[in-house]
Amino acid sequence: MARLALLAISIVTLQSCGGSAPARSVADASTPDGAQQTRDSAVAERVQPLWLAENSGSTDYLFSIWGSGPTDVYVADANYNPPQSGGILHSTGDGTWVRQTNGITGPVQAVWGSGSNDIYASSAAMLHSTGDGIWTQQPTGVVQTTYAIWGTGPDNVYIVGGYDNVGTILHSPGDGSWTVQATVNANLNMIWGSGSTDIYVVGVGEIGSTFTGDISRSQGNGTWSSQTLNPNPGTSNVWGSSSSDVYITGPSGSVLHSAGDGTWTSESTGQPNTNGIYAIWGSGPDDIYIGGDGGTILHMTGGGTWTKESTPGADIVIQAMWGSGPDDVYAVGNGTILHRRTN
């Protein structure tokens, strides 16, 4: 189930490419052509990036992933179905995932941290851990579900959420207290910034029976200004490599780009617009991944050209992506954790 579909339910009820490096010659001029090709193929196979499924132990609704590094990775499990009704999955990067439930009372929508000993997650309440597997609650004073967490460090953390077409942006200085900074006419589902003075939130606004994308930006001073999307294909996620290189993805399969000037331009992915795009992450401007319906993962290595990568299953909905670097990238979705490594 797509994140936005679950968000709509929440409102009613209260979120290859990897260009394999050219094979390096391993033979001299006297090597027979057949042997040369075989050796080249072997080298190419060793460096070919692969998306491999890891056993999550979950059945559905993995909406968020974050890590402090390749050996310290967390996934938020928003599964509503007993007996595994929520929790946080942790891995040391070896493909094994351990469920953490100490102090967790329900489905977990998001996870983010400033470091290995300062990690936040959103459930029925905000949760905080020092990396020991124990989670303590932090009251926020709002009843809305929070769908995303982001910050620039331990003393500057934001959470966003929404209910009934009212989105809330909350801020914490890292002392366990949370203050409502702003409200918008949309259910907010993602937040990202290039720094403390350049922050974006995106969500879904409802006008009658029509759902539209909503985006606001702040300079970190508590004031948020909306930006116009025309046309407006809807918004599901936001990420950028810098303040002048920002992307928005949408449930209609759209990808919008901005140079940070408030103007958004549509980019073609070459994929059907019936496939929603819900996840985006990159290690830099020339190494960006997006994912969504049908197990779709696209990779862009510069120039605005997106290439589809092979994934193990068309029934997967990619909801979130994160990586420790270009050779270590994860994608999570409905009960699935995919890991891409360059061997």
Coordinates of C-alpha atoms in Angstrom, one line a residue:
M1 CA 0.0 0.0 0.0
A2 CA 1.4 3.4 -0.9
R3 CA 2.2 5.8 1.8
L4 CA -0.3 8.4 0.7
A5 CA -3.0 5.8 0.7
L6 CA -2.3 5.0 4.3
L7 CA -2.2 8.7 5.1
A8 CA -5.7 9.1 3.6
I9 CA -6.9 6.2 5.9
S10 CA -5.3 8.0 8.8
I11 CA -7.2 11.2 8.0
V12 CA -10.5 9.3 8.1
T13 CA -9.7 7.4 11.2
L14 CA -7.4 9.3 13.6
Q15 CA 2.6 8.3 5.8
S16 CA 21.3 -0.9 -13.6
C17 CA 22.5 1.6 -13.5
G18 CA 25.2 2.1 -11.0
G19 CA 27.3 2.1 -14.0
S20 CA 29.3 -0.9 -13.6
A21 CA 32.8 0.1 -14.2
P22 CA 34.2 -0.9 -17.5
A23 CA 35.9 -4.3 -17.2
R24 CA 39.6 -3.8 -16.7
S25 CA 41.9 -5.7 -19.0
V26 CA 43.5 -8.6 -17.2
A27 CA 45.5 -10.1 -20.1
D28 CA 48.2 -9.0 -22.4
A29 CA 48.1 -8.8 -26.2
S30 CA 48.9 -12.5 -26.5
T31 CA 45.7 -13.5 -24.6
P32 CA 43.1 -15.3 -26.8
D33 CA 40.0 -13.2 -27.4
G34 CA 37.8 -15.8 -25.8
A35 CA 39.8 -15.9 -22.6
Q36 CA 40.0 -12.1 -22.5
Q37 CA 36.2 -11.8 -22.8
T38 CA 35.7 -14.4 -20.1
R39 CA 38.0 -12.6 -17.7
D40 CA 36.4 -9.2 -18.5
S41 CA 32.9 -10.7 -17.8
A42 CA 34.1 -12.0 -14.5
V43 CA 35.5 -8.6 -13.5
A44 CA 32.3 -6.9 -14.6
E45 CA 30.2 -9.4 -12.6
R46 CA 32.2 -8.6 -9.5
V47 CA 31.6 -4.9 -9.6
Q48 CA 27.9 -5.1 -10.8
P49 CA 25.6 -3.5 -8.3
L50 CA 22.8 -5.7 -7.1
W51 CA 19.6 -5.2 -5.2
L52 CA 19.2 -8.1 -2.8
A53 CA 16.4 -8.8 -0.4
E54 CA 17.2 -9.1 3.3
N55 CA 14.9 -10.8 5.8
S56 CA 13.1 -8.1 7.7
G57 CA 10.9 -10.3 9.8
S58 CA 8.1 -7.9 9.0
T59 CA 5.0 -8.3 6.9
D60 CA 4.2 -4.7 5.8
Y61 CA 4.5 -0.9 6.1
L62 CA 8.2 -0.1 6.3
F63 CA 8.1 3.6 5.8
S64 CA 11.4 5.0 6.9
I65 CA 15.1 4.1 7.1
W66 CA 18.1 5.9 8.5
G67 CA 21.6 5.0 9.7
S68 CA 24.6 6.6 11.4
G69 CA 26.8 4.5 9.1
P70 CA 27.1 1.2 7.3
T71 CA 27.1 -0.8 10.5
D72 CA 24.3 1.0 12.3
V73 CA 21.0 1.1 10.4
Y74 CA 17.4 1.5 11.6
V75 CA 14.0 0.9 9.9
A76 CA 10.7 2.1 11.2
D77 CA 8.0 -0.7 11.1
A78 CA 4.5 0.7 11.0
N79 CA 2.8 -2.7 10.8
Y80 CA -0.7 -2.5 12.3
N81 CA -1.2 -6.3 12.3
P82 CA -0.6 -8.3 15.6
P83 CA 1.4 -9.9 16.8
Q84 CA 4.1 -7.6 15.4
S85 CA 2.3 -4.3 15.7
G86 CA 5.1 -2.0 15.1
G87 CA 8.7 -1.7 16.3
I88 CA 12.1 -0.6 15.1
L89 CA 14.4 -2.9 13.1
H90 CA 18.1 -2.6 13.6
S91 CA 21.0 -4.0 11.6
T92 CA 24.8 -3.9 11.9
G93 CA 25.0 -4.1 8.1
D94 CA 25.3 -7.9 8.0
G95 CA 21.9 -8.6 6.5
T96 CA 20.4 -9.5 9.9
W97 CA 17.6 -7.4 11.4
V98 CA 16.7 -7.4 15.1
R99 CA 13.4 -6.0 16.3
Q100 CA 13.5 -3.4 19.1
T101 CA 10.3 -3.0 21.1
N102 CA 11.5 -1.8 24.5
G103 CA 9.4 1.3 25.2
I104 CA 7.5 1.1 21.9
T105 CA 3.7 0.9 22.1
G106 CA 2.5 1.0 18.5
P107 CA 3.4 1.3 14.8
V108 CA 6.4 3.4 14.1
Q109 CA 6.2 5.8 11.1
A110 CA 9.7 7.4 10.9
V111 CA 13.2 7.2 12.2
W112 CA 16.1 9.7 12.1
G113 CA 19.1 10.5 14.2
S114 CA 22.0 13.0 14.5
G115 CA 24.4 10.2 15.4
S116 CA 24.6 6.7 16.8
N117 CA 23.7 7.8 20.3
D118 CA 21.0 10.3 19.4
I119 CA 18.1 8.6 17.6
Y120 CA 14.4 9.6 17.2
A121 CA 11.4 7.7 16.1
S122 CA 7.7 8.6 15.8
S123 CA 5.0 6.3 17.1
A124 CA 2.0 7.0 19.3
A125 CA 4.5 9.4 20.9
M126 CA 7.9 10.7 20.0
L127 CA 10.6 8.2 21.0
H128 CA 14.2 8.7 21.7
S129 CA 17.1 6.3 22.1
T130 CA 20.8 6.6 22.9
G131 CA 21.5 3.6 20.7
D132 CA 21.1 1.0 23.4
G133 CA 17.9 -0.5 22.1
I134 CA 15.8 1.2 24.7
W135 CA 13.3 3.9 23.7
T136 CA 11.8 6.6 25.9
Q137 CA 8.7 8.7 25.2
Q138 CA 8.8 12.4 24.7
P139 CA 5.4 14.2 24.8
T140 CA 4.7 16.6 21.9
G141 CA 1.4 18.1 23.0
V142 CA -0.3 17.2 19.7
V143 CA -2.6 14.3 18.8
Q144 CA -1.6 14.2 15.1
T145 CA 0.4 11.3 13.7
T146 CA 3.9 12.4 12.8
Y147 CA 5.3 11.0 9.6
A148 CA 8.8 12.4 9.2
I149 CA 11.8 13.5 11.3
W150 CA 14.8 15.6 10.3
G151 CA 17.4 17.8 11.8
T152 CA 20.8 19.3 11.5
G153 CA 22.2 18.1 14.8
P154 CA 21.3 17.0 18.4
D155 CA 20.1 20.5 19.2
N156 CA 18.0 21.2 16.1
V157 CA 15.3 18.6 15.3
Y158 CA 12.0 18.8 13.5
I159 CA 9.0 16.5 13.1
V160 CA 6.0 16.9 10.8
G161 CA 2.6 15.3 10.6
G162 CA -1.0 16.0 9.9
Y163 CA -4.6 15.2 10.4
D164 CA -7.8 16.4 8.7
N165 CA -6.0 18.7 6.3
V166 CA -4.0 20.4 9.0
G167 CA -0.3 19.8 9.1
T168 CA 1.9 20.6 12.0
I169 CA 5.6 21.4 12.2
L170 CA 7.2 20.9 15.6
H171 CA 10.8 21.8 16.7
S172 CA 13.0 20.6 19.6
P173 CA 16.3 22.0 20.9
G174 CA 17.2 18.4 21.8
D175 CA 16.2 18.6 25.5
G176 CA 13.0 16.4 25.1
S177 CA 10.6 19.4 24.7
W178 CA 8.7 20.0 21.5
T179 CA 7.1 23.3 20.4
V180 CA 4.6 23.8 17.5
Q181 CA 6.4 26.1 15.1
A182 CA 3.8 26.3 12.4
T183 CA 0.6 24.8 10.9
V184 CA -0.3 24.5 7.2
N185 CA -3.4 23.5 5.3
A186 CA -2.0 20.1 4.3
N187 CA -1.1 16.8 5.9
L188 CA 2.6 16.9 6.0
N189 CA 4.6 13.7 5.3
M190 CA 8.2 14.7 4.7
I191 CA 10.8 17.2 5.8
W192 CA 14.4 17.8 4.5
G193 CA 16.9 20.6 4.5
S194 CA 20.3 21.4 3.1
G195 CA 21.1 23.1 6.4
S196 CA 19.6 24.9 9.4
T197 CA 18.6 27.9 7.2
D198 CA 17.2 26.1 4.3
I199 CA 14.4 23.6 5.1
Y200 CA 11.5 22.2 3.1
V201 CA 8.3 20.3 4.1
V202 CA 5.9 18.6 1.6
G203 CA 2.5 17.1 2.0
V204 CA -0.9 16.6 0.6
G205 CA -3.7 19.2 0.7
E206 CA -7.4 18.5 0.2
I207 CA -9.7 20.8 -1.6
G208 CA -13.1 19.2 -1.8
S209 CA -12.5 15.7 -3.2
T210 CA -9.2 16.8 -4.9
F211 CA -5.8 16.1 -3.4
T212 CA -2.9 18.4 -4.3
G213 CA 0.7 18.7 -3.4
D214 CA 1.9 21.3 -0.9
I215 CA 5.4 22.6 -0.3
S216 CA 6.7 25.2 2.2
R217 CA 10.1 26.5 2.9
S218 CA 11.8 28.1 5.9
Q219 CA 15.1 29.8 6.6
G220 CA 15.1 28.2 10.0
N221 CA 13.5 31.2 11.8
G222 CA 10.2 29.6 12.5
T223 CA 8.5 31.3 9.5
W224 CA 7.3 29.1 6.6
S225 CA 6.4 30.3 3.1
S226 CA 4.4 28.2 0.6
Q227 CA 5.7 27.7 -2.9
T228 CA 3.6 27.2 -6.0
L229 CA 3.6 24.1 -8.1
N230 CA 2.2 24.5 -11.6
P231 CA 1.1 22.0 -12.7
N232 CA 0.6 20.4 -9.3
P233 CA 1.2 16.6 -9.6
G234 CA 1.1 16.0 -5.9
T235 CA 4.1 15.6 -3.5
S236 CA 5.3 12.6 -1.5
N237 CA 9.0 13.3 -0.7
V238 CA 11.7 15.9 -0.9
W239 CA 15.5 15.6 -0.9
G240 CA 18.4 17.5 -2.3
S241 CA 22.2 17.4 -2.7
S242 CA 22.5 21.1 -1.8
S243 CA 20.4 24.2 -1.5
S244 CA 20.6 24.7 -5.3
D245 CA 19.8 21.1 -6.2
V246 CA 16.4 20.0 -4.7
Y247 CA 14.0 17.3 -5.9
I248 CA 10.3 16.5 -5.1
T249 CA 8.7 13.2 -6.0
G250 CA 5.0 12.6 -6.3
P251 CA 2.3 9.8 -6.2
S252 CA 1.7 10.3 -9.9
G253 CA 5.2 9.3 -10.8
S254 CA 6.4 12.9 -11.1
V255 CA 9.8 14.2 -10.3
L256 CA 10.3 18.0 -10.0
H257 CA 13.6 19.8 -9.7
S258 CA 14.5 23.2 -8.3
A259 CA 17.7 25.3 -8.2
G260 CA 16.5 26.7 -4.9
D261 CA 14.9 29.8 -6.4
G262 CA 11.3 28.6 -5.8
T263 CA 10.7 27.5 -9.4
W264 CA 10.0 23.8 -10.0
T265 CA 10.6 22.0 -13.3
S266 CA 9.3 18.6 -14.2
E267 CA 11.8 15.9 -15.2
S268 CA 11.0 12.9 -17.3
T269 CA 11.9 9.6 -15.9
G270 CA 10.8 7.6 -18.9
Q271 CA 8.4 5.5 -16.7
P272 CA 4.6 5.4 -16.7
N273 CA 3.0 8.1 -14.6
T274 CA 0.8 5.5 -13.1
N275 CA 3.7 4.4 -11.0
G276 CA 3.9 6.6 -7.9
I277 CA 7.3 7.7 -6.7
Y278 CA 7.5 7.8 -2.9
A279 CA 11.2 7.6 -2.0
I280 CA 14.4 9.5 -2.9
W281 CA 18.0 9.5 -1.7
G282 CA 21.3 10.3 -3.2
S283 CA 25.0 10.5 -2.2
G284 CA 25.4 13.6 -4.4
P285 CA 24.1 15.4 -7.4
D286 CA 25.3 12.7 -9.8
D287 CA 24.2 9.7 -7.8
I288 CA 20.4 9.8 -7.0
Y289 CA 17.9 7.1 -6.5
I290 CA 14.1 7.2 -6.6
G291 CA 11.6 4.4 -5.9
G292 CA 7.9 3.6 -5.8
D293 CA 5.2 1.4 -7.1
G294 CA 5.9 -2.0 -8.6
G295 CA 9.3 -2.3 -7.0
T296 CA 10.5 0.5 -9.3
I297 CA 13.9 1.9 -8.6
L298 CA 15.5 4.4 -10.9
H299 CA 19.1 5.7 -10.8
M300 CA 20.4 9.0 -12.1
T301 CA 24.1 9.6 -12.6
G302 CA 23.9 13.1 -14.0
G303 CA 22.4 14.8 -17.0
G304 CA 18.8 14.2 -15.9
T305 CA 18.7 10.7 -17.4
W306 CA 17.0 8.1 -15.1
T307 CA 17.8 4.4 -15.6
K308 CA 15.6 1.6 -14.2
E309 CA 17.4 -1.0 -12.0
S310 CA 16.3 -4.6 -11.5
T311 CA 14.7 -5.5 -8.2
P312 CA 13.5 -8.8 -6.9
G313 CA 9.7 -8.5 -7.2
A314 CA 7.1 -6.3 -8.8
D315 CA 4.7 -6.5 -5.8
I316 CA 7.1 -4.3 -3.7
V317 CA 6.2 -0.6 -3.0
I318 CA 9.4 1.3 -2.3
Q319 CA 8.5 3.8 0.5
A320 CA 11.9 5.1 1.7
M321 CA 15.6 5.0 0.7
W322 CA 18.9 5.7 2.5
G323 CA 22.5 4.9 2.1
S324 CA 25.8 5.4 3.9
G325 CA 27.5 6.1 0.5
P326 CA 27.3 5.3 -3.2
D327 CA 28.2 1.6 -2.7
D328 CA 25.8 0.9 0.2
V329 CA 22.2 1.8 -0.4
Y330 CA 18.9 0.5 1.1
A331 CA 15.3 0.6 -0.1
V332 CA 12.4 -0.4 2.1
G333 CA 8.7 -1.0 1.5
N334 CA 5.9 -3.4 2.2
G335 CA 7.7 -5.9 4.4
T336 CA 10.8 -5.7 2.2
I337 CA 14.3 -4.5 2.8
L338 CA 16.5 -4.3 -0.3
H339 CA 20.2 -3.7 -0.1
R340 CA 22.4 -2.5 -3.0
R341 CA 26.1 -3.1 -2.7
T342 CA 28.9 -2.8 -5.2
N343 CA 31.1 -5.8 -4.6

